[in-house]
Coordinates of C-alpha atoms in Angstrom, one line a residue:
Chain A
E831 CA -36.6 25.1 43.5
A832 CA -35.5 21.7 44.3
Q833 CA -33.2 21.9 47.5
V834 CA -32.1 20.4 50.7
T835 CA -32.5 23.1 53.3
Q836 CA -30.5 23.1 56.7
N837 CA -31.0 25.3 59.7
P838 CA -29.2 27.1 61.3
R839 CA -26.2 27.9 59.0
Y840 CA -24.1 28.8 62.1
L841 CA -24.5 27.8 65.8
I842 CA -22.3 28.4 68.6
T843 CA -23.4 26.4 71.7
V844 CA -21.9 25.1 75.1
T845 CA -21.0 21.7 76.1
G846 CA -24.2 19.7 77.3
K847 CA -26.8 21.8 75.8
K848 CA -29.1 19.7 73.7
L849 CA -29.4 20.9 70.1
T850 CA -31.2 19.9 67.0
V851 CA -30.1 20.8 63.4
T852 CA -33.1 20.5 61.1
C853 CA -32.9 19.4 57.5
S854 CA -35.7 19.4 54.8
Q855 CA -35.9 18.4 51.4
N856 CA -38.8 19.2 48.7
M857 CA -37.9 16.5 46.1
N858 CA -39.8 13.6 47.8
H859 CA -36.5 11.8 48.0
E860 CA -36.7 8.4 49.9
Y861 CA -33.1 8.6 51.0
M862 CA -31.6 11.2 53.3
S863 CA -28.2 11.3 55.1
W864 CA -26.0 13.2 57.5
Y865 CA -22.3 14.0 57.1
R866 CA -19.6 15.8 59.0
Q867 CA -16.6 17.4 57.6
D868 CA -13.4 17.9 59.4
P869 CA -10.0 19.1 58.3
G870 CA -7.9 16.2 57.2
L871 CA -10.6 13.7 57.7
G872 CA -12.9 14.4 54.9
L873 CA -16.7 14.0 55.0
R874 CA -17.8 11.0 57.2
Q875 CA -21.3 9.7 57.2
I876 CA -23.0 9.8 60.6
Y877 CA -26.6 8.4 60.1
Y878 CA -28.7 7.7 57.0
S879 CA -32.3 6.9 56.3
M880 CA -33.8 4.9 53.5
N881 CA -37.4 5.9 54.1
V882 CA -39.8 7.0 56.9
E883 CA -39.1 5.3 60.2
V884 CA -36.1 3.5 58.7
T885 CA -32.7 4.9 59.9
D886 CA -29.3 3.2 60.3
K887 CA -25.8 4.2 61.6
G888 CA -23.1 5.5 59.3
D889 CA -19.5 5.6 60.1
V890 CA -19.5 8.0 63.1
P891 CA -22.8 7.9 64.9
E892 CA -21.6 8.2 68.4
G893 CA -23.1 11.3 70.2
Y894 CA -25.8 11.9 67.6
K895 CA -29.4 10.8 67.1
V896 CA -31.7 11.2 64.1
S897 CA -35.3 10.6 63.3
R898 CA -37.3 10.2 60.3
K899 CA -41.2 10.7 61.0
E900 CA -41.9 12.3 57.8
K901 CA -40.4 11.8 54.3
R902 CA -39.1 15.4 54.0
N903 CA -37.6 16.0 57.2
F904 CA -34.4 14.3 58.9
P905 CA -33.4 16.2 61.9
L906 CA -29.9 15.6 63.6
I907 CA -30.0 15.6 67.4
L908 CA -27.0 16.2 69.7
E909 CA -28.1 15.3 73.1
S910 CA -25.2 16.4 75.0
P911 CA -22.8 18.3 72.6
S912 CA -19.2 18.1 73.1
P913 CA -16.1 20.1 71.7
N914 CA -15.1 17.3 69.5
Q915 CA -18.4 17.8 67.8
T916 CA -17.4 21.0 66.5
S917 CA -17.6 20.5 62.8
L918 CA -19.3 21.4 59.5
Y919 CA -22.5 19.2 59.1
F920 CA -24.1 18.3 55.8
C921 CA -27.5 17.0 55.1
A922 CA -28.0 15.2 51.9
S923 CA -31.0 13.4 50.0
S924 CA -31.5 11.3 47.0
R925 CA -33.9 9.0 45.1
D926 CA -33.6 5.5 46.2
N927 CA -31.9 4.6 42.8
Q928 CA -28.3 4.0 41.7
N929 CA -28.5 6.4 38.9
Y930 CA -29.0 9.5 41.0
G931 CA -26.5 11.2 43.1
Y932 CA -27.1 13.0 46.4
T933 CA -28.3 16.6 46.6
F934 CA -26.5 18.4 49.6
G935 CA -27.6 21.1 51.7
S936 CA -25.5 24.3 52.3
G937 CA -24.1 23.2 55.6
T938 CA -24.2 23.9 59.3
R939 CA -21.2 25.2 61.0
L940 CA -21.4 24.0 64.6
T941 CA -19.0 25.3 67.5
V942 CA -19.3 23.6 70.8
V943 CA -17.3 25.4 73.4
Chain B
D207 CA -15.4 -0.2 49.3
A208 CA -12.2 0.1 47.1
K209 CA -9.8 2.8 48.1
T210 CA -9.1 5.7 45.4
T211 CA -5.9 7.6 44.8
Q212 CA -6.1 11.2 43.5
P213 CA -3.3 14.0 43.1
P214 CA -3.7 16.6 45.8
S215 CA -3.8 19.4 43.4
M216 CA -3.9 20.4 39.7
D217 CA -4.0 23.6 37.7
C218 CA -5.7 24.2 34.5
A219 CA -5.9 27.3 32.2
E220 CA -9.3 28.8 31.8
G221 CA -11.1 27.5 28.4
R222 CA -9.0 24.4 28.4
A223 CA -10.0 20.8 29.3
A224 CA -9.3 19.6 32.8
N225 CA -8.5 16.1 33.1
L226 CA -8.7 14.8 36.6
P227 CA -7.2 11.3 37.3
C228 CA -8.1 8.7 39.8
N229 CA -6.8 5.3 40.5
H230 CA -8.8 2.5 41.9
S231 CA -6.9 -0.6 41.3
T232 CA -8.8 -2.8 43.9
I233 CA -12.3 -2.0 42.3
S234 CA -14.6 -5.0 42.4
G235 CA -17.4 -6.0 39.7
N236 CA -20.3 -4.3 41.5
E237 CA -18.7 -0.9 42.7
Y238 CA -19.4 2.2 40.6
V239 CA -17.1 5.3 40.1
Y240 CA -18.8 8.5 41.4
W241 CA -17.4 12.0 41.2
Y242 CA -18.6 14.9 43.4
R243 CA -17.0 18.3 43.8
Q244 CA -16.9 20.9 46.7
I245 CA -16.6 24.5 46.0
H246 CA -15.2 26.0 49.2
S247 CA -17.2 24.9 52.0
Q248 CA -20.3 24.5 50.1
G249 CA -22.1 21.3 50.0
P250 CA -20.6 18.6 47.7
Q251 CA -22.3 18.6 44.3
Y252 CA -22.9 15.4 42.3
I253 CA -21.2 15.4 38.9
I254 CA -21.3 12.0 37.2
H255 CA -20.9 8.3 37.9
G256 CA -20.3 5.1 35.8
L257 CA -19.8 1.3 36.0
K258 CA -17.6 0.4 33.0
N259 CA -18.7 2.4 30.0
N260 CA -17.7 5.9 29.4
E261 CA -20.5 8.5 30.5
T262 CA -21.2 12.0 29.6
N263 CA -23.6 14.6 30.8
E264 CA -24.0 18.4 30.8
M265 CA -21.3 18.9 33.3
A266 CA -18.5 16.4 32.4
S267 CA -17.3 13.2 30.7
L268 CA -16.2 10.1 32.7
I269 CA -13.6 7.9 31.1
I270 CA -13.1 4.5 32.7
T271 CA -10.2 2.2 31.6
E272 CA -11.2 -1.1 30.3
D273 CA -9.7 -2.9 33.3
R274 CA -11.6 -0.5 35.5
K275 CA -8.5 0.4 37.6
S276 CA -8.5 4.0 36.9
S277 CA -10.7 6.7 35.5
T278 CA -10.4 10.3 34.3
L279 CA -13.0 13.0 34.9
I280 CA -13.0 15.7 32.1
L281 CA -14.4 19.1 32.3
P282 CA -14.2 20.2 28.6
H283 CA -14.0 23.8 29.0
A284 CA -13.0 24.8 32.4
T285 CA -14.1 28.0 33.7
L286 CA -13.0 29.8 37.0
R287 CA -16.3 28.7 38.7
D288 CA -14.9 25.0 38.3
T289 CA -12.4 25.8 40.9
A290 CA -13.1 23.2 43.6
V291 CA -12.1 20.0 45.4
Y292 CA -13.0 17.1 43.2
Y293 CA -13.8 13.6 44.9
C294 CA -13.5 10.3 43.1
I295 CA -15.2 7.6 44.9
V296 CA -15.8 3.9 44.3
S297 CA -18.7 2.2 46.0
S298 CA -21.3 -0.5 45.6
S299 CA -23.9 1.8 47.1
A300 CA -24.6 5.4 45.7
R301 CA -25.9 6.3 49.4
Q302 CA -23.0 5.1 51.3
L303 CA -20.2 7.2 50.1
T304 CA -16.7 7.7 51.8
F305 CA -15.2 11.0 50.7
G306 CA -11.3 11.1 50.7
S307 CA -9.3 14.3 50.4
G308 CA -9.9 14.7 46.6
T309 CA -8.0 16.8 44.0
Q310 CA -8.0 20.5 44.4
L311 CA -8.6 21.9 41.1
T312 CA -7.4 25.7 40.5
V313 CA -8.7 27.1 37.1
L314 CA -6.2 29.9 36.2
P315 CA -7.3 33.0 34.1

């Protein structure tokens, strides 16, 4: 089944403890992206990647890192999480073509205490 | 990217057509209209997109006015599973999308 897989689905962590949210897609998509969703603020793009080793900042990149060493994987790294990064995170992938929409993962609900 | 305006909520009877409006009066010539939906807190789901012609796929139809300042997403026979938040997004890039607050569609039995 074609899908975007995120792990973990739920995570509670403490301030300052580094964490990684993994994202993997099995559709050979060139384009991958991370969004966060917060009440009243909608979905906001954090980082995106147009292909292997090509990444760029979205609208809210502060406090996050990403890497794209392989086409299928696009992990989101929080080096020193803070409570304002408590959010619902979505990974998405797409073909590099205007005629295709994103396929989103199921989400990761992160709580930083 | 152009801003969009959608009603915050709408109801629709099961089996009837759901018509979701979107205003985008500042849309520019190279910007597409994209529609996504999000069921509860699941990942958003792509529905359809268009530039200036009307479009139809297995999920929905998209009607764009001739001046491109507004559009309507039509779900021809709404079911309870279509209850979701529907996002209308205008962008020149399918990859960099700004999701607003959308329309909460509730399909009533």
